[in-house]
Coordinates of C-alpha atoms in Angstrom, one line a residue:
X1 CA 86.9 95.7 88.5
X2 CA 84.5 93.0 87.6
X3 CA 86.4 92.0 84.5
X4 CA 89.6 92.0 86.5
X5 CA 88.1 89.7 89.1
X6 CA 86.6 87.4 86.5
X7 CA 90.1 86.9 85.0
X8 CA 91.4 86.0 88.4
X9 CA 88.7 83.3 88.7
X10 CA 89.5 82.0 85.2
X11 CA 93.2 81.9 86.1
X12 CA 92.5 79.4 88.9
X13 CA 91.5 76.9 86.2
X14 CA 95.0 77.2 84.7
X15 CA 97.1 77.0 87.8
X16 CA 96.8 80.4 89.5
X17 CA 97.1 79.8 93.2
X18 CA 99.1 76.5 92.8
X19 CA 102.8 76.0 93.4
X20 CA 104.9 75.8 90.3
X21 CA 105.6 72.1 90.8
X22 CA 101.9 71.3 90.9
X23 CA 101.2 72.9 87.5
X24 CA 101.0 71.2 84.2
X25 CA 103.5 72.9 82.0
X26 CA 101.1 73.2 79.1
X27 CA 98.9 75.4 81.2
X28 CA 101.6 78.0 81.8
X29 CA 101.4 80.0 78.4
X30 CA 97.6 80.3 78.9
X31 CA 98.0 81.4 82.5
X32 CA 100.5 84.1 81.4
X33 CA 97.9 85.4 78.8
X34 CA 95.2 85.6 81.5
X35 CA 97.7 87.4 83.8
X36 CA 98.4 89.8 81.0
X37 CA 94.8 90.7 80.5
X38 CA 94.1 90.8 84.3
X39 CA 97.0 93.2 84.9
X40 CA 95.7 95.5 82.2
X41 CA 92.2 95.7 83.7
X42 CA 93.7 96.1 87.2
X43 CA 95.7 99.2 86.2
X44 CA 92.6 100.5 84.2
X45 CA 90.5 100.1 87.3
X46 CA 93.0 101.7 89.6
X47 CA 93.5 104.5 87.2
X48 CA 89.8 105.3 87.0
X49 CA 89.3 105.0 90.8
X50 CA 92.2 107.5 91.5
X51 CA 90.7 110.0 89.1
X52 CA 87.2 109.5 90.6
X53 CA 88.6 110.2 94.1
X54 CA 90.3 113.3 92.9
X55 CA 87.1 114.6 91.3
X56 CA 85.4 114.1 94.6
X57 CA 88.2 116.0 96.3
X58 CA 87.7 118.9 94.0
X59 CA 84.2 119.4 95.6
X60 CA 85.7 119.7 99.1
X61 CA 88.9 121.6 98.3
X62 CA 88.0 125.3 98.2
X63 CA 91.4 126.9 98.7
X64 CA 93.6 127.4 95.6
X65 CA 96.7 125.5 97.0
X66 CA 94.5 122.5 97.7
X67 CA 92.9 122.6 94.2
X68 CA 96.4 122.9 92.6
X69 CA 97.5 119.8 94.6
X70 CA 94.5 117.9 93.2
X71 CA 95.4 118.9 89.7
X72 CA 99.0 117.8 90.2
X73 CA 97.8 114.4 91.5
X74 CA 95.5 114.1 88.4
X75 CA 98.6 114.4 86.2
X76 CA 100.6 112.0 88.3
X77 CA 97.8 109.4 88.4
X78 CA 97.3 109.8 84.6
X79 CA 101.0 109.4 83.8
X80 CA 101.4 106.5 86.2
X81 CA 98.3 104.6 85.0
X82 CA 99.1 105.0 81.3
X83 CA 102.7 104.0 81.7
X84 CA 101.8 100.9 83.8
X85 CA 99.4 99.7 81.1
X86 CA 101.9 100.3 78.3
X87 CA 104.6 98.4 80.2
X88 CA 102.3 95.5 80.8
X89 CA 101.2 95.3 77.2
X90 CA 104.7 95.8 75.6
X91 CA 107.0 94.2 78.1
X92 CA 108.4 91.9 75.5
X93 CA 109.2 92.2 71.8
X94 CA 107.9 90.4 69.9
X95 CA 104.6 90.4 71.7
X96 CA 104.2 86.6 71.9
X97 CA 107.5 86.2 73.7
X98 CA 105.5 87.3 76.8
X99 CA 104.0 83.9 77.1
X100 CA 106.3 81.8 74.9
X101 CA 109.5 82.8 76.7
X102 CA 112.7 81.3 75.4
X103 CA 110.9 79.6 72.5
X104 CA 110.9 82.9 70.7
X105 CA 113.8 85.1 69.9
X106 CA 113.6 88.7 71.2
X107 CA 113.9 90.6 74.5
X108 CA 111.9 91.6 77.6
X109 CA 112.2 94.4 80.0
X110 CA 113.4 93.9 83.6
X111 CA 110.1 92.9 85.2
X112 CA 111.6 92.6 88.7
X113 CA 112.6 96.3 88.6
X114 CA 109.1 97.2 87.2
X115 CA 107.3 95.3 89.8
X116 CA 109.3 97.0 92.7
X117 CA 108.9 100.5 91.1
X118 CA 105.2 100.0 90.4
X119 CA 104.3 98.6 93.8
X120 CA 106.3 101.4 95.5
X121 CA 104.7 104.2 93.5
X122 CA 101.3 102.7 93.9
X123 CA 101.6 102.6 97.6
X124 CA 103.1 106.2 97.7
X125 CA 100.3 107.7 95.6
X126 CA 97.6 105.8 97.7
X127 CA 99.1 107.3 100.9
X128 CA 98.9 110.8 99.4
X129 CA 95.4 110.3 98.0
X130 CA 94.0 109.2 101.4
X131 CA 95.9 112.0 103.4
X132 CA 94.6 114.7 101.1
X133 CA 91.0 114.8 102.4
X134 CA 92.2 114.8 106.0
X135 CA 94.2 118.0 105.1
X136 CA 91.2 119.5 103.2
X137 CA 88.8 119.1 106.1
X138 CA 91.2 119.8 108.9
X139 CA 89.9 123.3 109.6
X140 CA 86.2 122.5 109.1
X141 CA 83.9 123.0 112.1
X142 CA 82.0 119.7 112.3
X143 CA 79.6 118.1 114.7
X144 CA 80.3 114.7 116.2
X145 CA 78.1 112.8 113.8
X146 CA 79.9 114.5 110.9
X147 CA 83.3 113.6 112.2
X148 CA 82.1 110.0 112.7
X149 CA 81.0 109.8 109.0
X150 CA 84.3 111.2 107.8
X151 CA 86.3 108.9 110.1
X152 CA 84.5 105.9 108.6
X153 CA 85.2 107.1 105.1
X154 CA 88.9 107.6 105.9
X155 CA 89.0 104.3 107.7
X156 CA 88.0 102.6 104.5
X157 CA 90.9 104.4 102.9
X158 CA 93.1 102.9 105.5
X159 CA 92.1 99.4 104.4
X160 CA 93.1 100.3 100.9
X161 CA 96.6 101.3 102.2
X162 CA 96.9 98.1 104.1
X163 CA 96.0 96.0 101.1
X164 CA 98.5 98.0 99.0
X165 CA 101.3 97.5 101.6
X166 CA 100.6 93.8 101.7
X167 CA 100.6 93.7 97.9
X168 CA 104.1 95.2 97.9
X169 CA 105.3 92.5 100.3
X170 CA 103.9 89.8 98.0
X171 CA 105.6 91.4 95.1
X172 CA 108.8 91.1 97.0
X173 CA 108.2 87.4 97.6
X174 CA 107.4 86.9 93.9
X175 CA 110.8 88.3 93.0
X176 CA 113.0 86.8 95.8
X177 CA 111.3 83.4 96.1
X178 CA 110.2 82.4 92.6
X179 CA 106.9 80.5 92.7
X180 CA 105.0 82.6 90.2
X181 CA 101.5 81.0 90.3
X182 CA 101.4 80.9 94.1
X183 CA 102.8 84.3 95.0
X184 CA 101.1 86.1 92.1
X185 CA 97.7 84.8 93.3
X186 CA 98.4 86.3 96.7
X187 CA 99.3 89.6 95.1
X188 CA 96.1 89.6 93.1
X189 CA 94.0 88.9 96.2
X190 CA 95.4 92.1 97.7
X191 CA 94.8 94.0 94.4
X192 CA 91.2 92.9 94.3
X193 CA 90.6 94.1 97.9
X194 CA 92.5 97.3 97.2
X195 CA 90.5 98.2 94.1
X196 CA 87.0 97.2 95.4
X197 CA 87.4 99.1 98.7
X198 CA 88.7 102.1 96.8
X199 CA 85.6 102.0 94.6
X200 CA 83.4 102.1 97.7
X201 CA 85.3 105.2 99.0
X202 CA 85.2 106.9 95.6
X203 CA 81.4 106.3 95.4
X204 CA 80.6 107.7 98.8
X205 CA 79.1 110.9 97.4
X206 CA 76.7 108.9 95.3
X207 CA 75.9 106.3 98.0
X208 CA 74.6 109.1 100.2
X209 CA 71.7 109.6 97.8
X210 CA 70.6 106.0 98.3
X211 CA 71.3 106.0 102.0
X212 CA 69.1 109.1 102.5
X213 CA 66.1 106.9 101.7
X214 CA 66.9 104.6 104.6
X215 CA 68.9 106.6 107.1
X216 CA 67.7 110.2 106.7
X217 CA 69.1 111.5 110.1
X218 CA 72.6 110.1 109.6
X219 CA 72.9 111.1 105.9
X220 CA 71.8 114.7 106.6
X221 CA 75.1 115.1 108.5
X222 CA 77.1 113.5 105.7
X223 CA 75.3 115.6 103.1
X224 CA 76.3 118.8 104.8
X225 CA 79.9 117.7 104.9
X226 CA 80.1 116.8 101.2
X227 CA 78.4 120.0 100.2
X228 CA 81.0 122.2 101.9

């Protein structure tokens, strides 16, 4: 996530966030290379976060049907993450056609279709991932403080879904109103928020250990929830 964010900051020095008409054309190939690297680390981060969440869910899903659903989502997350990275890296043949465009003979995949598919599947899997813990804990007998803790955790998941939905809208603008540096920057802002908030949610079981040192009363309730 840090490397992904660093590439975004570097990209601003090469026109990311500007309108196409404001860019120097010599910057464009370098910007595409940065975007290529950035996208790769974005999908790697998202891939890792999804699996981290699913590992956490394994600790709260005791029934066999719930565990099976976690394993199925592991497979879907793995296949989706790997395919996304491969498409980003090998979207054009030869490889340098990705940033050199028409200056090089070859061909590229339909990126518009990929962006739509990827954003849609990303949003769909996020919705499923953040609904799963609600289903897993639906029948638990919890005290009010425990429910508040879970509600806060699921609320952060809601922020991830909002960021993912806004990202899908920016992808639509990127395709229908071509202004790549401007619209792609907006999409990346949503992606940064999405990944970083998701990391916070995935790290909740570990954060409780640190929080116990400062808020022992509150975290005792959270600990009892996670241990079930």
